mmCIF file of C-alpha atoms and ligand atoms in Angstrom:
data_model
loop_
_atom_site.group_PDB
_atom_site.id
_atom_site.type_symbol
_atom_site.label_atom_id
_atom_site.label_comp_id
_atom_site.label_asym_id
_atom_site.label_seq_id
_atom_site.Cartn_x
_atom_site.Cartn_y
_atom_site.Cartn_z
ATOM 1 C CA MET A 247 1.153 6.174 -27.632
ATOM 2 C CA LYS A 248 4.549 4.659 -28.372
ATOM 3 C CA PRO A 249 4.365 1.261 -30.253
ATOM 4 C CA PHE A 250 5.082 -1.747 -27.975
ATOM 5 C CA ASP A 251 5.291 -5.589 -28.060
ATOM 6 C CA TYR A 252 2.639 -7.524 -26.325
ATOM 7 C CA VAL A 253 3.274 -11.052 -25.036
ATOM 8 C CA ARG A 254 1.038 -13.344 -22.974
ATOM 9 C CA PRO A 255 3.251 -16.106 -21.407
ATOM 10 C CA ALA A 256 1.641 -19.214 -19.976
ATOM 11 C CA THR A 257 3.987 -19.902 -17.068
ATOM 12 C CA VAL A 258 5.839 -17.812 -14.461
ATOM 13 C CA SER A 259 9.256 -18.798 -15.883
ATOM 14 C CA GLU A 260 8.223 -17.799 -19.399
ATOM 15 C CA ALA A 261 6.923 -14.444 -17.992
ATOM 16 C CA VAL A 262 10.207 -13.755 -16.101
ATOM 17 C CA ALA A 263 12.230 -14.574 -19.294
ATOM 18 C CA ALA A 264 9.978 -12.284 -21.405
ATOM 19 C CA ALA A 265 10.258 -9.395 -18.914
ATOM 20 C CA ALA A 266 14.043 -9.614 -18.393
ATOM 21 C CA GLN A 267 14.809 -7.355 -21.421
ATOM 22 C CA PRO A 268 15.090 -3.585 -20.897
ATOM 23 C CA GLY A 269 11.939 -1.699 -21.457
ATOM 24 C CA ALA A 270 9.644 -4.630 -20.563
ATOM 25 C CA VAL A 271 6.936 -4.278 -17.890
ATOM 26 C CA TYR A 272 4.284 -6.547 -16.462
ATOM 27 C CA LEU A 273 0.668 -5.868 -17.255
ATOM 28 C CA ALA A 274 -1.939 -7.001 -14.663
ATOM 29 C CA ALA A 275 -5.366 -5.309 -14.749
ATOM 30 C CA GLY A 276 -3.813 -2.225 -16.289
ATOM 31 C CA THR A 277 -5.877 0.152 -14.169
ATOM 32 C CA ASN A 278 -2.709 2.210 -13.412
ATOM 33 C CA LEU A 279 -0.288 1.152 -16.117
ATOM 34 C CA LEU A 280 -2.556 1.823 -19.140
ATOM 35 C CA ASP A 281 -3.488 5.342 -17.850
ATOM 36 C CA LEU A 282 0.271 6.118 -17.583
ATOM 37 C CA MET A 283 0.910 4.755 -21.097
ATOM 38 C CA LYS A 284 -2.044 6.753 -22.599
ATOM 39 C CA GLY A 285 -0.571 9.892 -20.987
ATOM 40 C CA ASN A 286 2.920 9.111 -22.311
ATOM 41 C CA ILE A 287 4.229 8.936 -18.819
ATOM 42 C CA SER A 288 5.227 5.332 -19.053
ATOM 43 C CA ARG A 289 6.693 4.296 -22.390
ATOM 44 C CA PRO A 290 7.432 0.564 -22.234
ATOM 45 C CA ASP A 291 8.796 -1.387 -25.231
ATOM 46 C CA ARG A 292 7.033 -4.574 -24.242
ATOM 47 C CA LEU A 293 4.040 -5.503 -22.087
ATOM 48 C CA VAL A 294 4.164 -8.910 -20.488
ATOM 49 C CA ASP A 295 0.547 -9.766 -19.734
ATOM 50 C CA VAL A 296 0.491 -11.910 -16.578
ATOM 51 C CA THR A 297 -3.223 -12.252 -16.233
ATOM 52 C CA HIS A 298 -3.302 -15.743 -17.577
ATOM 53 C CA LEU A 299 -0.612 -17.265 -15.389
ATOM 54 C CA GLU A 300 -1.912 -20.281 -13.580
ATOM 55 C CA GLY A 301 -2.150 -20.527 -9.761
ATOM 56 C CA LEU A 302 -1.599 -16.787 -8.960
ATOM 57 C CA ASP A 303 -5.328 -16.140 -8.327
ATOM 58 C CA ARG A 304 -5.709 -18.063 -5.069
ATOM 59 C CA ILE A 305 -5.970 -17.223 -1.405
ATOM 60 C CA GLU A 306 -4.389 -20.136 0.457
ATOM 61 C CA ARG A 307 -4.561 -20.801 4.191
ATOM 62 C CA LEU A 308 -1.150 -22.078 5.226
ATOM 63 C CA ALA A 309 -0.420 -24.993 7.672
ATOM 64 C CA ASP A 310 1.510 -22.575 9.933
ATOM 65 C CA GLY A 311 -1.670 -20.451 10.337
ATOM 66 C CA GLY A 312 -0.592 -17.693 7.880
ATOM 67 C CA VAL A 313 -2.245 -16.854 4.495
ATOM 68 C CA ARG A 314 -0.769 -16.595 1.076
ATOM 69 C CA ILE A 315 -2.474 -14.295 -1.404
ATOM 70 C CA GLY A 316 -1.619 -14.769 -5.086
ATOM 71 C CA ALA A 317 -0.606 -11.662 -6.999
ATOM 72 C CA LEU A 318 -3.538 -11.972 -9.329
ATOM 73 C CA VAL A 319 -6.209 -12.082 -6.653
ATOM 74 C CA SER A 320 -8.438 -9.001 -7.261
ATOM 75 C CA ASN A 321 -8.744 -6.408 -4.535
ATOM 76 C CA ALA A 322 -12.458 -6.976 -4.308
ATOM 77 C CA ASP A 323 -12.195 -10.787 -4.062
ATOM 78 C CA LEU A 324 -9.692 -10.561 -1.252
ATOM 79 C CA ALA A 325 -11.683 -7.997 0.694
ATOM 80 C CA HIS A 326 -14.876 -9.911 0.375
ATOM 81 C CA ASP A 327 -13.436 -13.285 1.339
ATOM 82 C CA PRO A 328 -15.280 -13.838 4.670
ATOM 83 C CA ASP A 329 -12.449 -15.717 6.358
ATOM 84 C CA PHE A 330 -9.895 -13.124 5.196
ATOM 85 C CA ALA A 331 -11.962 -10.185 6.293
ATOM 86 C CA LYS A 332 -12.563 -11.842 9.655
ATOM 87 C CA SER A 333 -8.907 -12.642 10.234
ATOM 88 C CA TYR A 334 -7.369 -9.442 8.918
ATOM 89 C CA PRO A 335 -10.131 -6.835 9.170
ATOM 90 C CA ALA A 336 -7.862 -3.814 8.810
ATOM 91 C CA VAL A 337 -6.569 -5.134 5.545
ATOM 92 C CA ALA A 338 -10.155 -5.692 4.253
ATOM 93 C CA GLU A 339 -11.155 -2.201 5.399
ATOM 94 C CA ALA A 340 -8.112 -0.643 3.610
ATOM 95 C CA LEU A 341 -8.818 -2.492 0.387
ATOM 96 C CA LEU A 342 -12.468 -1.414 0.293
ATOM 97 C CA SER A 343 -11.636 2.196 1.095
ATOM 98 C CA GLY A 344 -9.606 2.311 -2.190
ATOM 99 C CA ALA A 345 -10.772 3.403 -5.541
ATOM 100 C CA SER A 346 -14.226 2.359 -6.758
ATOM 101 C CA ALA A 347 -16.077 -0.901 -6.864
ATOM 102 C CA GLN A 348 -15.385 -1.370 -10.646
ATOM 103 C CA LEU A 349 -11.694 -0.672 -10.079
ATOM 104 C CA ARG A 350 -11.449 -3.010 -7.095
ATOM 105 C CA ASN A 351 -13.080 -5.771 -9.147
ATOM 106 C CA ALA A 352 -10.235 -5.455 -11.674
ATOM 107 C CA ALA A 353 -7.221 -4.284 -9.722
ATOM 108 C CA THR A 354 -4.772 -7.017 -8.541
ATOM 109 C CA VAL A 355 -2.869 -7.461 -5.369
ATOM 110 C CA GLY A 356 0.521 -7.264 -7.267
ATOM 111 C CA GLY A 357 -0.566 -4.128 -9.197
ATOM 112 C CA ASN A 358 -1.814 -2.412 -6.077
ATOM 113 C CA LEU A 359 1.609 -2.794 -4.372
ATOM 114 C CA LEU A 360 3.354 -1.413 -7.452
ATOM 115 C CA GLN A 361 1.078 1.348 -8.507
ATOM 116 C CA ARG A 362 2.847 4.587 -9.163
ATOM 117 C CA THR A 363 2.584 7.851 -7.231
ATOM 118 C CA ARG A 364 -0.324 10.224 -7.805
ATOM 119 C CA CYS A 365 1.908 13.365 -7.726
ATOM 120 C CA ALA A 366 0.333 15.671 -10.281
ATOM 121 C CA TYR A 367 3.755 16.691 -11.559
ATOM 122 C CA PHE A 368 4.667 13.102 -12.254
ATOM 123 C CA TYR A 369 1.503 12.866 -14.403
ATOM 124 C CA ASP A 370 2.114 16.138 -16.202
ATOM 125 C CA THR A 371 4.766 15.563 -18.879
ATOM 126 C CA ALA A 372 5.220 19.401 -19.229
ATOM 127 C CA SER A 373 6.600 19.521 -15.666
ATOM 128 C CA ARG A 374 10.081 18.481 -14.449
ATOM 129 C CA CYS A 375 9.970 15.259 -12.439
ATOM 130 C CA ASN A 376 12.976 13.330 -11.247
ATOM 131 C CA LYS A 377 10.868 10.220 -10.795
ATOM 132 C CA ARG A 378 9.561 10.187 -14.402
ATOM 133 C CA GLU A 379 12.887 11.393 -15.916
ATOM 134 C CA ALA A 380 15.898 10.916 -13.671
ATOM 135 C CA GLY A 381 17.925 14.120 -13.103
ATOM 136 C CA SER A 382 15.438 16.417 -14.765
ATOM 137 C CA GLY A 383 14.404 18.335 -11.664
ATOM 138 C CA CYS A 384 11.201 18.656 -9.664
ATOM 139 C CA ASP A 385 8.601 21.371 -10.049
ATOM 140 C CA VAL A 386 6.461 20.362 -6.995
ATOM 141 C CA ARG A 387 8.280 22.293 -4.351
ATOM 142 C CA GLU A 388 7.128 25.578 -5.878
ATOM 143 C CA GLY A 389 3.899 24.092 -7.094
ATOM 144 C CA GLU A 390 0.808 22.520 -5.543
ATOM 145 C CA ASN A 391 2.233 20.375 -2.818
ATOM 146 C CA ARG A 392 -0.226 20.166 0.005
ATOM 147 C CA GLY A 393 -0.665 16.404 -0.485
ATOM 148 C CA HIS A 394 3.052 15.559 -0.470
ATOM 149 C CA ALA A 395 5.333 13.759 1.878
ATOM 150 C CA VAL A 396 6.137 14.734 5.393
ATOM 151 C CA LEU A 397 8.403 11.736 6.202
ATOM 152 C CA GLY A 398 11.405 10.289 4.499
ATOM 153 C CA TRP A 399 11.376 12.750 1.563
ATOM 154 C CA SER A 400 14.474 14.276 -0.149
ATOM 155 C CA GLU A 401 15.275 17.383 -2.092
ATOM 156 C CA SER A 402 14.771 15.402 -5.296
ATOM 157 C CA CYS A 403 11.327 14.062 -4.579
ATOM 158 C CA ILE A 404 8.511 14.611 -2.241
ATOM 159 C CA ALA A 405 5.870 12.229 -3.777
ATOM 160 C CA THR A 406 3.915 9.788 -1.637
ATOM 161 C CA HIS A 407 2.962 6.160 -2.330
ATOM 162 C CA PRO A 408 -0.776 5.980 -2.783
ATOM 163 C CA SER A 409 -1.762 2.453 -1.804
ATOM 164 C CA ASP A 410 -4.288 1.853 0.996
ATOM 165 C CA PHE A 411 -3.734 -1.911 0.976
ATOM 166 C CA CYS A 412 -0.024 -1.641 1.694
ATOM 167 C CA VAL A 413 -0.570 0.290 4.975
ATOM 168 C CA PRO A 414 -2.089 -2.572 7.137
ATOM 169 C CA LEU A 415 0.103 -5.050 5.282
ATOM 170 C CA VAL A 416 3.206 -3.360 6.450
ATOM 171 C CA ALA A 417 1.913 -3.078 9.998
ATOM 172 C CA LEU A 418 1.259 -6.836 9.970
ATOM 173 C CA ASP A 419 4.702 -7.807 8.700
ATOM 174 C CA ALA A 420 3.631 -8.940 5.275
ATOM 175 C CA ILE A 421 6.210 -10.703 3.072
ATOM 176 C CA VAL A 422 6.420 -10.407 -0.705
ATOM 177 C CA GLU A 423 7.212 -13.513 -2.767
ATOM 178 C CA ILE A 424 9.192 -12.764 -5.958
ATOM 179 C CA GLU A 425 10.308 -14.833 -8.919
ATOM 180 C CA GLY A 426 13.233 -13.465 -10.808
ATOM 181 C CA ARG A 427 15.918 -14.311 -13.287
ATOM 182 C CA ASN A 428 17.875 -16.088 -10.472
ATOM 183 C CA GLY A 429 14.916 -17.957 -9.060
ATOM 184 C CA GLY A 430 12.629 -17.224 -6.117
ATOM 185 C CA ARG A 431 13.239 -14.993 -3.179
ATOM 186 C CA GLU A 432 11.182 -13.076 -0.570
ATOM 187 C CA ILE A 433 11.445 -9.742 1.135
ATOM 188 C CA ALA A 434 9.559 -7.974 3.815
ATOM 189 C CA LEU A 435 6.978 -5.556 2.336
ATOM 190 C CA ASP A 436 8.690 -2.832 4.431
ATOM 191 C CA GLU A 437 11.698 -3.264 2.077
ATOM 192 C CA LEU A 438 9.795 -3.348 -1.180
ATOM 193 C CA HIS A 439 9.275 0.370 -1.613
ATOM 194 C CA ARG A 440 12.327 2.705 -1.484
ATOM 195 C CA LEU A 441 12.593 6.219 -0.058
ATOM 196 C CA PRO A 442 13.592 8.711 -2.782
ATOM 197 C CA GLY A 443 17.102 9.851 -1.802
ATOM 198 C CA ASP A 444 19.032 10.886 -4.891
ATOM 199 C CA THR A 445 17.346 8.271 -7.074
ATOM 200 C CA PRO A 446 13.538 8.659 -6.867
ATOM 201 C CA GLU A 447 13.240 6.948 -10.231
ATOM 202 C CA ARG A 448 14.102 3.694 -8.451
ATOM 203 C CA GLU A 449 10.919 3.099 -6.635
ATOM 204 C CA SER A 450 11.279 -0.497 -5.397
ATOM 205 C CA ALA A 451 13.748 -3.162 -4.479
ATOM 206 C CA LEU A 452 12.631 -5.125 -7.622
ATOM 207 C CA GLU A 453 15.256 -5.895 -10.332
ATOM 208 C CA PRO A 454 14.349 -6.139 -14.105
ATOM 209 C CA GLY A 455 12.217 -9.167 -14.657
ATOM 210 C CA ASP A 456 11.161 -9.603 -11.069
ATOM 211 C CA LEU A 457 7.595 -10.786 -10.786
ATOM 212 C CA ILE A 458 5.616 -10.565 -7.590
ATOM 213 C CA VAL A 459 3.910 -13.970 -7.342
ATOM 214 C CA ALA A 460 2.275 -13.658 -3.850
ATOM 215 C CA VAL A 461 1.986 -11.776 -0.636
ATOM 216 C CA ARG A 462 2.085 -13.682 2.693
ATOM 217 C CA LEU A 463 0.801 -12.666 6.073
ATOM 218 C CA PRO A 464 2.591 -14.595 8.934
ATOM 219 C CA PRO A 465 0.555 -16.537 11.553
ATOM 220 C CA THR A 466 1.036 -13.682 14.064
ATOM 221 C CA ALA A 467 -1.014 -11.305 11.876
ATOM 222 C CA ARG A 468 -4.272 -13.031 12.985
ATOM 223 C CA ASP A 469 -3.569 -12.226 16.614
ATOM 224 C CA PHE A 470 -4.749 -8.653 16.040
ATOM 225 C CA ALA A 471 -8.075 -9.480 14.546
ATOM 226 C CA ALA A 472 -10.098 -8.392 17.592
ATOM 227 C CA HIS A 473 -8.556 -4.952 17.715
ATOM 228 C CA ALA A 474 -7.753 -3.647 14.256
ATOM 229 C CA ARG A 475 -8.844 -0.695 12.152
ATOM 230 C CA TYR A 476 -7.862 1.266 9.087
ATOM 231 C CA LEU A 477 -8.759 4.901 8.972
ATOM 232 C CA LYS A 478 -8.465 6.904 5.836
ATOM 233 C CA VAL A 479 -8.910 10.707 5.493
ATOM 234 C CA ARG A 480 -9.539 11.989 2.000
ATOM 235 C CA GLU A 481 -10.950 15.067 0.369
ATOM 236 C CA ARG A 482 -14.277 13.420 -0.504
ATOM 237 C CA THR A 483 -15.883 10.275 0.769
ATOM 238 C CA SER A 484 -15.168 7.980 -2.147
ATOM 239 C CA TYR A 485 -12.908 7.661 -5.175
ATOM 240 C CA ALA A 486 -10.089 9.611 -3.629
ATOM 241 C CA PHE A 487 -6.544 8.799 -2.482
ATOM 242 C CA ALA A 488 -5.675 9.240 1.203
ATOM 243 C CA ILE A 489 -4.449 12.570 2.421
ATOM 244 C CA VAL A 490 -3.355 10.603 5.546
ATOM 245 C CA SER A 491 -4.368 7.112 6.619
ATOM 246 C CA ALA A 492 -3.468 4.861 9.563
ATOM 247 C CA ALA A 493 -3.643 1.150 10.256
ATOM 248 C CA ALA A 494 -3.701 0.315 13.981
ATOM 249 C CA ALA A 495 -3.730 -3.233 15.385
ATOM 250 C CA LEU A 496 -3.518 -4.098 19.050
ATOM 251 C CA ARG A 497 -3.154 -7.370 20.933
ATOM 252 C CA ILE A 498 -4.701 -6.666 24.346
ATOM 253 C CA GLU A 499 -4.201 -9.009 27.254
ATOM 254 C CA ASN A 500 -5.536 -8.460 30.849
ATOM 255 C CA GLY A 501 -6.302 -4.820 30.114
ATOM 256 C CA LYS A 502 -2.867 -4.010 28.775
ATOM 257 C CA ILE A 503 -1.464 -3.678 25.240
ATOM 258 C CA ALA A 504 0.739 -6.775 24.794
ATOM 259 C CA GLU A 505 1.709 -5.664 21.313
ATOM 260 C CA ALA A 506 0.926 -2.869 18.998
ATOM 261 C CA ARG A 507 1.205 -2.353 15.220
ATOM 262 C CA LEU A 508 0.921 1.007 13.595
ATOM 263 C CA ALA A 509 1.533 2.230 10.001
ATOM 264 C CA LEU A 510 0.709 5.438 8.148
ATOM 265 C CA GLY A 511 -0.248 6.052 4.555
ATOM 266 C CA GLY A 512 -0.155 9.188 2.421
ATOM 267 C CA VAL A 513 2.918 10.537 4.353
ATOM 268 C CA ALA A 514 5.888 9.091 2.603
ATOM 269 C CA ALA A 515 7.126 7.427 -0.664
ATOM 270 C CA LYS A 516 6.396 4.031 1.074
ATOM 271 C CA PRO A 517 3.832 2.784 3.563
ATOM 272 C CA TRP A 518 5.297 4.038 6.819
ATOM 273 C CA ARG A 519 5.723 1.680 9.701
ATOM 274 C CA ALA A 520 5.786 3.589 12.978
ATOM 275 C CA ARG A 521 7.957 1.229 15.092
ATOM 276 C CA ALA A 522 9.012 3.781 17.748
ATOM 277 C CA ALA A 523 5.293 4.446 18.455
ATOM 278 C CA GLU A 524 4.695 0.778 18.727
ATOM 279 C CA GLU A 525 7.290 0.538 21.454
ATOM 280 C CA VAL A 526 5.559 3.312 23.410
ATOM 281 C CA LEU A 527 2.430 1.221 23.559
ATOM 282 C CA ARG A 528 3.980 -1.942 24.746
ATOM 283 C CA ASN A 529 2.763 -3.144 28.112
ATOM 284 C CA VAL A 530 0.660 -0.077 28.873
ATOM 285 C CA ALA A 531 -3.077 0.363 29.282
ATOM 286 C CA PRO A 532 -4.908 1.563 26.190
ATOM 287 C CA THR A 533 -5.542 5.022 27.321
ATOM 288 C CA ALA A 534 -5.942 8.382 25.574
ATOM 289 C CA GLU A 535 -2.590 9.566 27.024
ATOM 290 C CA ALA A 536 -0.743 6.526 25.705
ATOM 291 C CA PHE A 537 -2.262 7.000 22.297
ATOM 292 C CA GLN A 538 -1.291 10.790 22.274
ATOM 293 C CA GLU A 539 2.296 9.786 23.212
ATOM 294 C CA ALA A 540 2.407 7.203 20.467
ATOM 295 C CA ALA A 541 1.065 9.670 17.923
ATOM 296 C CA TRP A 542 3.723 12.131 18.930
ATOM 297 C CA ARG A 543 6.455 9.536 18.541
ATOM 298 C CA ALA A 544 5.103 8.397 15.163
ATOM 299 C CA LEU A 545 5.514 11.919 13.711
ATOM 300 C CA THR A 546 8.737 13.023 15.596
ATOM 301 C CA ASP A 547 10.772 12.992 12.417
ATOM 302 C CA ALA A 548 8.086 14.638 10.267
ATOM 303 C CA LYS A 549 8.753 17.959 8.567
ATOM 304 C CA PRO A 550 6.707 19.776 5.945
ATOM 305 C CA SER A 551 7.894 19.592 2.345
ATOM 306 C CA GLY A 552 5.767 22.492 1.193
ATOM 307 C CA ASP A 553 2.242 23.675 2.029
ATOM 308 C CA ASN A 554 1.588 20.504 3.888
ATOM 309 C CA ALA A 555 2.428 21.188 7.535
ATOM 310 C CA PHE A 556 -1.213 20.473 8.246
ATOM 311 C CA LYS A 557 -0.598 16.803 7.429
ATOM 312 C CA ILE A 558 1.630 16.371 10.510
ATOM 313 C CA GLU A 559 -1.065 17.468 12.947
ATOM 314 C CA LEU A 560 -3.725 15.570 10.883
ATOM 315 C CA ALA A 561 -1.556 12.400 11.025
ATOM 316 C CA ARG A 562 -1.196 12.658 14.799
ATOM 317 C CA ARG A 563 -4.980 12.970 15.176
ATOM 318 C CA ILE A 564 -5.577 10.047 12.794
ATOM 319 C CA VAL A 565 -3.201 7.926 14.800
ATOM 320 C CA VAL A 566 -4.969 8.664 18.039
ATOM 321 C CA ARG A 567 -8.319 8.030 16.415
ATOM 322 C CA ALA A 568 -7.282 4.696 14.787
ATOM 323 C CA LEU A 569 -5.765 3.490 17.996
ATOM 324 C CA THR A 570 -8.871 4.457 19.931
ATOM 325 C CA LEU A 571 -11.149 2.686 17.475
ATOM 326 C CA ALA A 572 -8.894 -0.416 17.543
ATOM 327 C CA ALA A 573 -8.784 -0.559 21.254
ATOM 328 C CA ALA A 574 -12.607 -0.347 21.388
ATOM 329 C CA GLY A 575 -12.658 -3.624 19.415
ATOM 330 C CA THR A 576 -13.173 -4.529 15.755
ATOM 331 C CA PRO A 577 -16.958 -4.204 15.410
ATOM 332 C CA ALA A 578 -19.044 -6.993 14.253
ATOM 333 C CA ARG A 579 -20.421 -4.704 11.653
ATOM 334 C CA LEU A 580 -18.763 -1.373 11.011
ATOM 335 C CA PRO A 581 -20.912 1.697 11.000
ATOM 336 C CA ALA A 582 -21.871 3.212 7.687
ATOM 337 C CA LEU A 583 -18.411 3.825 6.490
ATOM 338 C CA PRO A 584 -18.102 3.898 2.690
ATOM 339 C CA ALA A 585 -17.606 0.466 1.278
ATOM 340 C CA SER A 586 -17.409 -1.209 4.699
ATOM 341 C CA PRO A 587 -16.472 -4.850 4.176
ATOM 342 C CA PHE A 588 -18.601 -5.745 7.120
ATOM 343 C CA ALA A 589 -21.819 -4.449 5.692
ATOM 344 C CA ALA A 590 -21.105 -6.362 2.518
ATOM 345 C CA ILE A 591 -20.545 -9.761 4.053
ATOM 346 C CA PRO A 592 -23.746 -11.221 5.344
ATOM 347 C CA GLY A 593 -23.363 -12.900 8.716
ATOM 348 C CA ALA A 594 -19.673 -12.106 9.161
ATOM 349 C CA ILE A 595 -19.024 -11.528 12.833
ATOM 350 C CA HIS A 596 -15.778 -9.963 13.776
ATOM 351 C CA ALA A 597 -15.980 -9.316 17.518
HETATM 352 C C1 FAD B 22 -9.660 6.642 -10.395
HETATM 353 C C2 FAD B 22 -8.761 5.706 -9.498
HETATM 354 C C3 FAD B 22 -8.843 5.803 -8.135
HETATM 355 C C4 FAD B 22 -8.010 4.990 -7.372
HETATM 356 N N1 FAD B 22 -8.107 5.065 -5.964
HETATM 357 C C5 FAD B 22 -7.296 4.349 -5.219
HETATM 358 C C6 FAD B 22 -7.258 4.453 -3.822
HETATM 359 O O1 FAD B 22 -8.065 5.186 -3.208
HETATM 360 N N2 FAD B 22 -6.414 3.639 -3.106
HETATM 361 C C7 FAD B 22 -5.594 2.767 -3.677
HETATM 362 O O2 FAD B 22 -4.859 2.067 -2.969
HETATM 363 N N3 FAD B 22 -5.523 2.710 -5.060
HETATM 364 C C8 FAD B 22 -6.330 3.472 -5.786
HETATM 365 N N4 FAD B 22 -6.305 3.352 -7.150
HETATM 366 C C9 FAD B 22 -5.156 2.604 -7.749
HETATM 367 C C10 FAD B 22 -5.580 1.143 -8.075
HETATM 368 O O3 FAD B 22 -5.754 0.505 -6.834
HETATM 369 C C11 FAD B 22 -4.459 0.622 -8.906
HETATM 370 O O4 FAD B 22 -4.554 1.173 -10.198
HETATM 371 C C12 FAD B 22 -4.470 -0.853 -8.941
HETATM 372 O O5 FAD B 22 -4.299 -1.421 -7.644
HETATM 373 C C13 FAD B 22 -3.382 -1.375 -9.883
HETATM 374 O O6 FAD B 22 -3.527 -2.775 -10.006
HETATM 375 P P1 FAD B 22 -3.598 -3.344 -11.527
HETATM 376 O O7 FAD B 22 -3.753 -4.812 -11.393
HETATM 377 O O8 FAD B 22 -4.534 -2.646 -12.398
HETATM 378 O O9 FAD B 22 -2.059 -3.011 -11.893
HETATM 379 P P2 FAD B 22 -1.479 -2.542 -13.329
HETATM 380 O O10 FAD B 22 -1.950 -1.163 -13.624
HETATM 381 O O11 FAD B 22 -1.561 -3.612 -14.281
HETATM 382 O O12 FAD B 22 0.057 -2.498 -12.879
HETATM 383 C C14 FAD B 22 0.564 -1.490 -11.978
HETATM 384 C C15 FAD B 22 2.101 -1.680 -11.942
HETATM 385 O O13 FAD B 22 2.396 -2.874 -11.264
HETATM 386 C C16 FAD B 22 3.213 -3.645 -12.085
HETATM 387 N N5 FAD B 22 2.765 -5.058 -11.844
HETATM 388 C C17 FAD B 22 1.559 -5.452 -11.772
HETATM 389 N N6 FAD B 22 1.494 -6.784 -11.321
HETATM 390 C C18 FAD B 22 2.767 -7.101 -11.049
HETATM 391 C C19 FAD B 22 3.404 -8.321 -10.577
HETATM 392 N N7 FAD B 22 2.695 -9.387 -10.250
HETATM 393 N N8 FAD B 22 4.708 -8.281 -10.421
HETATM 394 C C20 FAD B 22 5.556 -7.258 -10.729
HETATM 395 N N9 FAD B 22 4.907 -6.075 -11.173
HETATM 396 C C21 FAD B 22 3.592 -6.040 -11.378
HETATM 397 C C22 FAD B 22 2.969 -3.219 -13.486
HETATM 398 O O14 FAD B 22 4.095 -3.525 -14.287
HETATM 399 C C23 FAD B 22 2.764 -1.677 -13.232
HETATM 400 O O15 FAD B 22 3.996 -1.066 -13.110
HETATM 401 C C24 FAD B 22 -7.165 4.068 -7.962
HETATM 402 C C25 FAD B 22 -7.019 4.047 -9.410
HETATM 403 C C26 FAD B 22 -7.892 4.809 -10.151
HETATM 404 C C27 FAD B 22 -7.755 4.681 -11.619
#
């Protein structure tokens, strides 16, 4: 492993100053970053350990009805917070469908958002990868590519973003709070991750030194609690990234869908908000036909990037199933899904 500096600042402003120099990266729980460093895939000059920053490990209910989640809250603590799980069940379900219990105990909100792709060619330093080394080429098109992107990809990169958590977050209009060299700012989560284009090495809208301090869900996100689900399809029941996933959230009034939210995971370099499909569902009854139409619209622009044409049909089916489950109502206790948050929270009622 390449030698590097290690600093542990005490405040956010010290952290931002320490991370502003080229080659510096933030270290949270390290469950992704340290693996990449051990594999010589990431070669930072400086680690800025943010795990001791004060105040970033809180879940705060806001006066406007929203919630603010500090960047250092662990994935497990967030998913198991009874009020959070009750108000944002699809987010809790997504968090607990990710990784393993041990990893979720360590992994942080900020780190989950910024985890790197799981493309095997990115991880294999003997392969060409435009994301790892700008302009070097990409070996995946002629390689093992059945898990790769079907939406928003480019000739230079077909990798996907692996986070489960981000999928319901983008559906619920999450906002990312950032502290940088020029002070604080916020952006929609939908704008945090970039599509590859000609510069797949630039994965996010963050500038050098930018620290994610929190993620906020607006007051409207709670309105979907009664009809929200996250559905993840993977190659084995635990400890695997999504082949395709979907977050579906409905606000149903008088037998009609007043508002729908839909996002897909495992299909693109970013969590994919399906806005056109949401429009199809506005002001209609929650029927199988409406869900089929929405699924079709969600994947209209999809095209295979290799051996992955099956993902397009799979994604359509997952969308229909997630919408159907959401329409049926968030169950008080989910059936025996792996890592169901509902089974783990005694007495939590979600209906
Ligand atoms: C075996 C295994 C299985 C997994 N399965 C899943 C899965 O099914 N679903 C899923 O979603 N995830 C999965 N993960 C990924 C896991 O969720 C991530 O490794 C974890 O969320 C990263 O969080 P961390 O705190 O360890 O981040 P770190 O590894 O410390 O950091 C990750 C990146 O984020 C940056 N960073 C961290 N915090 C901040 C911040 N506050 N501001 C700016 N930059 C920051 C770091 O510089 C680094 O680039 C799996 C991981 C493993 C090892």
